[in-house]
Tab-separated table of C-alpha atoms in Angstrom:
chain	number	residue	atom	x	y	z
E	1	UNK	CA	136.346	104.690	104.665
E	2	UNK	CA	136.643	101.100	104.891
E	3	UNK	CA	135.236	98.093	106.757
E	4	UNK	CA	132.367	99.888	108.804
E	5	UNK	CA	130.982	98.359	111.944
E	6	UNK	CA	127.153	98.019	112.299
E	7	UNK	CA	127.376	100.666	114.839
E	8	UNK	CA	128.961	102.891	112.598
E	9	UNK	CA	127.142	102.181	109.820
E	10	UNK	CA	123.848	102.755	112.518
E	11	UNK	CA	125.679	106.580	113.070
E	12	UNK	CA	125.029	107.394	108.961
E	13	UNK	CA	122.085	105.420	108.305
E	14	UNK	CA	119.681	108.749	107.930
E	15	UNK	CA	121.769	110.452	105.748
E	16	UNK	CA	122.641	106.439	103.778
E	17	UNK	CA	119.119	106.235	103.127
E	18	UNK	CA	118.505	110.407	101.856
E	19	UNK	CA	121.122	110.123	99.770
E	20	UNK	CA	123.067	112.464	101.040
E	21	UNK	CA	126.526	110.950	102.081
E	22	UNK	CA	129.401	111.066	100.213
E	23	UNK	CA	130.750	108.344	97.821
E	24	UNK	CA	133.515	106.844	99.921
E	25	UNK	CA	130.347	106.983	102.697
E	26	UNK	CA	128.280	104.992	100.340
E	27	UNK	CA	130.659	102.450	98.995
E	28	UNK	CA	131.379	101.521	102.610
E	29	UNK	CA	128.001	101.088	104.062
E	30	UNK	CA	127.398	99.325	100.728
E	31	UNK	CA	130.479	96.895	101.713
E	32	UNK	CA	129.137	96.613	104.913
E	33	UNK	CA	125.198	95.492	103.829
E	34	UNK	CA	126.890	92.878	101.844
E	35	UNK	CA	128.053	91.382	104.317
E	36	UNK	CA	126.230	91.771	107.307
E	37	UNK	CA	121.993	90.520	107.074
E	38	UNK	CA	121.145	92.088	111.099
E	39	UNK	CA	121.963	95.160	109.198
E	40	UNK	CA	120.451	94.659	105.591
E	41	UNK	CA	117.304	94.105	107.565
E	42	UNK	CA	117.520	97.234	109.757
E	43	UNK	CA	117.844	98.952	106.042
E	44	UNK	CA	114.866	97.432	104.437
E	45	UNK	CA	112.812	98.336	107.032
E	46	UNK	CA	113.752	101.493	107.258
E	47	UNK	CA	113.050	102.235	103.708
E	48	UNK	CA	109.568	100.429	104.309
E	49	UNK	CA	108.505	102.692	107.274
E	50	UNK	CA	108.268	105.258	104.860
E	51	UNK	CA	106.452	103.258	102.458
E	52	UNK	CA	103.950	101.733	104.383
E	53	UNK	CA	103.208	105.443	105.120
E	54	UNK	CA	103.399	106.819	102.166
E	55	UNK	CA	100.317	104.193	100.882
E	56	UNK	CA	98.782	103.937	103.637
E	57	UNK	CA	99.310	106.772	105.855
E	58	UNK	CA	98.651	109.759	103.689
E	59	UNK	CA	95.199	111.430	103.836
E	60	UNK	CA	93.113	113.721	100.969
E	61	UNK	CA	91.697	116.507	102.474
E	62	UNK	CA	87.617	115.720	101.918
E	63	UNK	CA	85.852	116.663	99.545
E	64	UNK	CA	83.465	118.907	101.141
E	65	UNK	CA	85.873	120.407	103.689
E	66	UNK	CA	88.129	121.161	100.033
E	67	UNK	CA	84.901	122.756	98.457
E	68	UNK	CA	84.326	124.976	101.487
E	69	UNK	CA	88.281	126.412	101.836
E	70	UNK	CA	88.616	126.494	97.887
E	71	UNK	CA	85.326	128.893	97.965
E	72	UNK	CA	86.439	131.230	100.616
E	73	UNK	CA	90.173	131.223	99.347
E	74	UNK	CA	88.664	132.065	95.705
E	75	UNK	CA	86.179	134.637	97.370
E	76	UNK	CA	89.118	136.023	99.343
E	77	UNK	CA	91.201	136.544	95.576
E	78	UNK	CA	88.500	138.195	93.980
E	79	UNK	CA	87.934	140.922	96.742
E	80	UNK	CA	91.011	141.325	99.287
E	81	UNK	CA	89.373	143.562	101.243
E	82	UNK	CA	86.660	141.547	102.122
D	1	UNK	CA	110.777	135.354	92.100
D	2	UNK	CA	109.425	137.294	89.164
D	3	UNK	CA	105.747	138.154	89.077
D	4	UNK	CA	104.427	136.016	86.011
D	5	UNK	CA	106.163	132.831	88.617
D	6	UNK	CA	103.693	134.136	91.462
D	7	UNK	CA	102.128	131.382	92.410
D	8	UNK	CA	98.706	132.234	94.106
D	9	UNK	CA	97.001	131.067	97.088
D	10	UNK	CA	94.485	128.517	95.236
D	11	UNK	CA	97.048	127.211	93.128
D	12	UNK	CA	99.155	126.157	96.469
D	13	UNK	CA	95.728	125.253	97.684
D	14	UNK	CA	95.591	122.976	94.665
D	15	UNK	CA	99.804	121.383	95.416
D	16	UNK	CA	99.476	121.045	99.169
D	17	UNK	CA	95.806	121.378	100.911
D	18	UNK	CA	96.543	117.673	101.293
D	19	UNK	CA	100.019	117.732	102.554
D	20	UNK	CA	99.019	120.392	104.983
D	21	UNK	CA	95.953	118.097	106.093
D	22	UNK	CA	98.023	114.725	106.677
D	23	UNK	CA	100.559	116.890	108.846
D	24	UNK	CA	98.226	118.660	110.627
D	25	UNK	CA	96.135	115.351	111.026
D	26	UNK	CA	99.342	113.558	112.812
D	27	UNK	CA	99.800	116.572	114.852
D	28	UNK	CA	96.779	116.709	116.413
D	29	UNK	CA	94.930	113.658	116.047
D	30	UNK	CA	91.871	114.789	115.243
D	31	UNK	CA	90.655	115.131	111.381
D	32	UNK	CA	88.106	118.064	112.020
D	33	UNK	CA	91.104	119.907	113.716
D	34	UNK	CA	92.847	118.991	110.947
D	35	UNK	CA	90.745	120.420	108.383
D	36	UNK	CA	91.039	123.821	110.668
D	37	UNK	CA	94.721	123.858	110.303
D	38	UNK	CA	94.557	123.676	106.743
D	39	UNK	CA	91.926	126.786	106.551
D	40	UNK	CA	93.898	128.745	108.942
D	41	UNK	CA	97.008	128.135	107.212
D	42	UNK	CA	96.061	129.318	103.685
D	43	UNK	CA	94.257	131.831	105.276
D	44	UNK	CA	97.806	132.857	106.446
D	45	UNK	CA	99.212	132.079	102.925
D	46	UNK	CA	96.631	134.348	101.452
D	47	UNK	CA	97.770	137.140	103.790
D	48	UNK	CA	100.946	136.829	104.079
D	49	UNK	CA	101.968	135.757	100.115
D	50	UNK	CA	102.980	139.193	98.827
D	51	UNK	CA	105.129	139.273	101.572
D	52	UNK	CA	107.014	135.661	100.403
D	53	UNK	CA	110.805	137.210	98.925
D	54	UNK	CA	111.197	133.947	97.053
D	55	UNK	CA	114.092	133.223	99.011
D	56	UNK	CA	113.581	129.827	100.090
D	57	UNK	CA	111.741	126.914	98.594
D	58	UNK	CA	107.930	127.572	98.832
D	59	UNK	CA	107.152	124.354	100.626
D	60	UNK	CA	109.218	124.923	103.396
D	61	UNK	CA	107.711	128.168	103.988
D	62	UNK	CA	104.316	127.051	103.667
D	63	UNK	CA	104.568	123.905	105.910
D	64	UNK	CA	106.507	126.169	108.341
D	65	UNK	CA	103.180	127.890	108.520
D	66	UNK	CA	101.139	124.774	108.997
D	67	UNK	CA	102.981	123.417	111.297
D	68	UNK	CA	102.842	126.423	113.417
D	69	UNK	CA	99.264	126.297	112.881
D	70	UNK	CA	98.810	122.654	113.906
D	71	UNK	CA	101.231	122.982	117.300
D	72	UNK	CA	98.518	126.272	118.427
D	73	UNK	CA	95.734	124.270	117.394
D	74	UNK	CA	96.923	121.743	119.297
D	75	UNK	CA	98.023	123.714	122.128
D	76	UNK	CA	93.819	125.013	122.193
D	77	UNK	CA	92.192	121.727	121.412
D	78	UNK	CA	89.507	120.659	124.487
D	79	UNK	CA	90.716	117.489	126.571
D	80	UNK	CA	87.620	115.365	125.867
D	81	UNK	CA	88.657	113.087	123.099
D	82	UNK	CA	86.274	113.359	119.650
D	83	UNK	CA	84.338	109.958	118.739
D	84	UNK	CA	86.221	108.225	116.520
D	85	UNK	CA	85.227	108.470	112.782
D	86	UNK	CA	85.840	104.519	111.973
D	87	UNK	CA	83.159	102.912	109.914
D	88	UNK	CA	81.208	105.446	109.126
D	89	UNK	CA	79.439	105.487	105.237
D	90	UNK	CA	80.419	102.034	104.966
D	91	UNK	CA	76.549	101.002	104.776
D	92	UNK	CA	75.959	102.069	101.019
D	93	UNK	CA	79.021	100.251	99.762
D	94	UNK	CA	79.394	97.044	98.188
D	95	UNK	CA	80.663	93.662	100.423
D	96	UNK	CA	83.945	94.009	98.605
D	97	UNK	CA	84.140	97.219	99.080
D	98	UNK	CA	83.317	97.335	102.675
D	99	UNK	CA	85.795	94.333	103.301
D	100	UNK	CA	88.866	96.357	101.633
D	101	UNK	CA	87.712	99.979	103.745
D	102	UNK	CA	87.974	97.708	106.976
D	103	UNK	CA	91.457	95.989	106.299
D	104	UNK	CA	92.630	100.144	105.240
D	105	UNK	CA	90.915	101.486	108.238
D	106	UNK	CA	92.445	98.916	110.199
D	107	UNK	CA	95.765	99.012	108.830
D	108	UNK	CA	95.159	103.421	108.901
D	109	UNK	CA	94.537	102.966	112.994
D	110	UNK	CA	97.823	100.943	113.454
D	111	UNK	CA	99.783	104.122	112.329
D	112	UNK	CA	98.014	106.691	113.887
D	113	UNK	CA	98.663	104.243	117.000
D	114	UNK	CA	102.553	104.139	116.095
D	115	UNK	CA	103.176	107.446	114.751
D	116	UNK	CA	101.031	109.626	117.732
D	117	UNK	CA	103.765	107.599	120.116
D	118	UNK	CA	106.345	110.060	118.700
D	119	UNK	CA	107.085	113.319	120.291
D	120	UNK	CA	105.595	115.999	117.707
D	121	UNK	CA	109.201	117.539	116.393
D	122	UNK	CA	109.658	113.158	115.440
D	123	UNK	CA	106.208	113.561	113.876
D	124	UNK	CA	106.558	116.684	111.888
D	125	UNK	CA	110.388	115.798	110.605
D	126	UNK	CA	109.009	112.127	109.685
D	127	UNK	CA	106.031	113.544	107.577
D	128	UNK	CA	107.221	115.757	105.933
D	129	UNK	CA	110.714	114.013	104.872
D	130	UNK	CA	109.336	110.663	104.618
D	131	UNK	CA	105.774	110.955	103.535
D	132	UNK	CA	105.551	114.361	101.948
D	133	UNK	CA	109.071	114.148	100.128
D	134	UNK	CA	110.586	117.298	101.209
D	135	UNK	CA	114.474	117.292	101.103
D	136	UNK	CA	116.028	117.608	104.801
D	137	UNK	CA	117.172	121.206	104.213
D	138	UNK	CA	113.583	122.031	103.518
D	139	UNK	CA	112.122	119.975	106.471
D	140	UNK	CA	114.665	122.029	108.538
D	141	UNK	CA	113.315	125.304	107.163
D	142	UNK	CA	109.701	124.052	107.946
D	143	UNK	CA	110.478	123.011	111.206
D	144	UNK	CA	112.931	126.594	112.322
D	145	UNK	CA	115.281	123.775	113.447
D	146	UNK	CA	118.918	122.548	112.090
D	147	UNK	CA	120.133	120.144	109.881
D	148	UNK	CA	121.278	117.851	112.193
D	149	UNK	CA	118.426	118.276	114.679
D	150	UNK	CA	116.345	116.982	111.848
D	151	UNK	CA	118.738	114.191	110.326
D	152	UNK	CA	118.647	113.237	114.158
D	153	UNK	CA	114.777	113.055	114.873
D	154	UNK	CA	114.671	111.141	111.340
D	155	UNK	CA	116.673	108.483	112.692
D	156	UNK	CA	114.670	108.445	115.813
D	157	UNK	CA	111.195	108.155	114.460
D	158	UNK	CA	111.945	105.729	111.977
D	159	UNK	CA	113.583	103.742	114.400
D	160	UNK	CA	110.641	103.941	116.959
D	161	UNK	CA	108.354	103.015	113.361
D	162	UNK	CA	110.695	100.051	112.496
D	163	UNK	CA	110.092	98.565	115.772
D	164	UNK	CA	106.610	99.348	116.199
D	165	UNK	CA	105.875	98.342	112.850
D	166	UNK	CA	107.980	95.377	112.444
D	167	UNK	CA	105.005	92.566	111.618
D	168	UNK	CA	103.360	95.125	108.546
D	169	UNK	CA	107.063	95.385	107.197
């Protein structure tokens, strides 16, 4: 696969950015990123969606609310026919 | 899966109590509801983990079960919103401190703002591929849906992110 368009390139972009295209896939949407910034941009982005979420947008379970399950899980183990 | 490679309910408590709290917190909103999906979930785990063949990856399965917990705790919820939990226990913390936990809890409302826009399937499939890490054959386990129903609400929801998101990117 050669010389993508950005709309084609738009139709693998989920699977370019898991990984999980082939290598002729790959090399092509790599051509096409070289040469094209609208759609290097569209990439980057992308990519930093999941960033931004993954700092930002990920939450810890509190503390006392993790205390309180952990007990009755651990209470649970000890006697399962409580 | 061989018995000495159980894994038991605590120690899955231990891997994923928070994974299972940040979906079920952009599923429904609501962190106290959140915190219920989690116990209701491993409370499922805990029942239902003897019964686990070992014939998928454990993540899936256990997500599968949180999610299912957060759509039916969603499904229940009242419709009167709950106060917002902003600023609270900032008083006993330094200036520094408190001027860092504003610009978080500022940046933290701006996507809950853009990620509750989604439809819940975007939501779930955007968690737990993109925030959570699983692969997309997992997320489709989690989510009873296909490949290619999840590679498509992928693209969607970052797309909708992207745009919504554009001036933090």
């Amino acid at each position: 696969m050669t010389d993508l368009t950005c709309d084609e390139l738009d139709a693998l972009l989920a699977e370019f950015l898991d990984g999980t295209i082939t290598d002729d896939q790959r090399d092509a949407a790599l051509a096409h990123l070289a040469t094209c910034d609208a759609c290097t941009i569209v990439v980057t982005e992308m990519r930093g969606v999941g960033a931004l979420f993954r700092q930002h947008g990920r939450l810890r379970l509190p503390d006392a609310a993790r205390a309180r399950i952990r007990a009755q899980l651990e209470a649970a183990e000890q006697d399962p026919t409580s | 899966m061989t018995a000495a490679a159980s894994p038991t309910v605590t120690s899955l408590f231990e891997e994923f109590a928070d994974g299972i709290y940040t979906l079920g917190y952009r599923l429904t909103g609501d962190r106290q509801l959140a915190e219920d999906v989690v116990q209701e979930t491993f409370i499922k785990v805990m029942r239902s983990l003897s019964s686990y063949r070992g014939d998928g990856p454990i993540a899936a399965w256990l997500y599968r079960i949180g999610y299912r917990e957060a759509i039916a705790v969603t499904r229940k919820r009242k419709d009167e919103p709950t106060e917002p939990d902003t600023m609270v226990y900032l008083a006993d913390r330094s200036d520094d401190d408190v001027e860092r936990e504003i610009v978080s809890r500022e940046l933290a409302a701006v996507l809950d703002a853009a990620i509750s826009s989604l439809t819940p399937p975007l939501r779930a499939a955007f968690v737990l591929r993109d925030v959570e890490g699983l692969s997309t054959v997992e997320v489709a386990a989690a989510l009873d849906a296909s490949e290619s129903a999840v590679k498509m609400r992928l693209a969607r929801a970052r797309e909708a992110l992207r745009v919504q998101l554009k001036e933090y990117l």
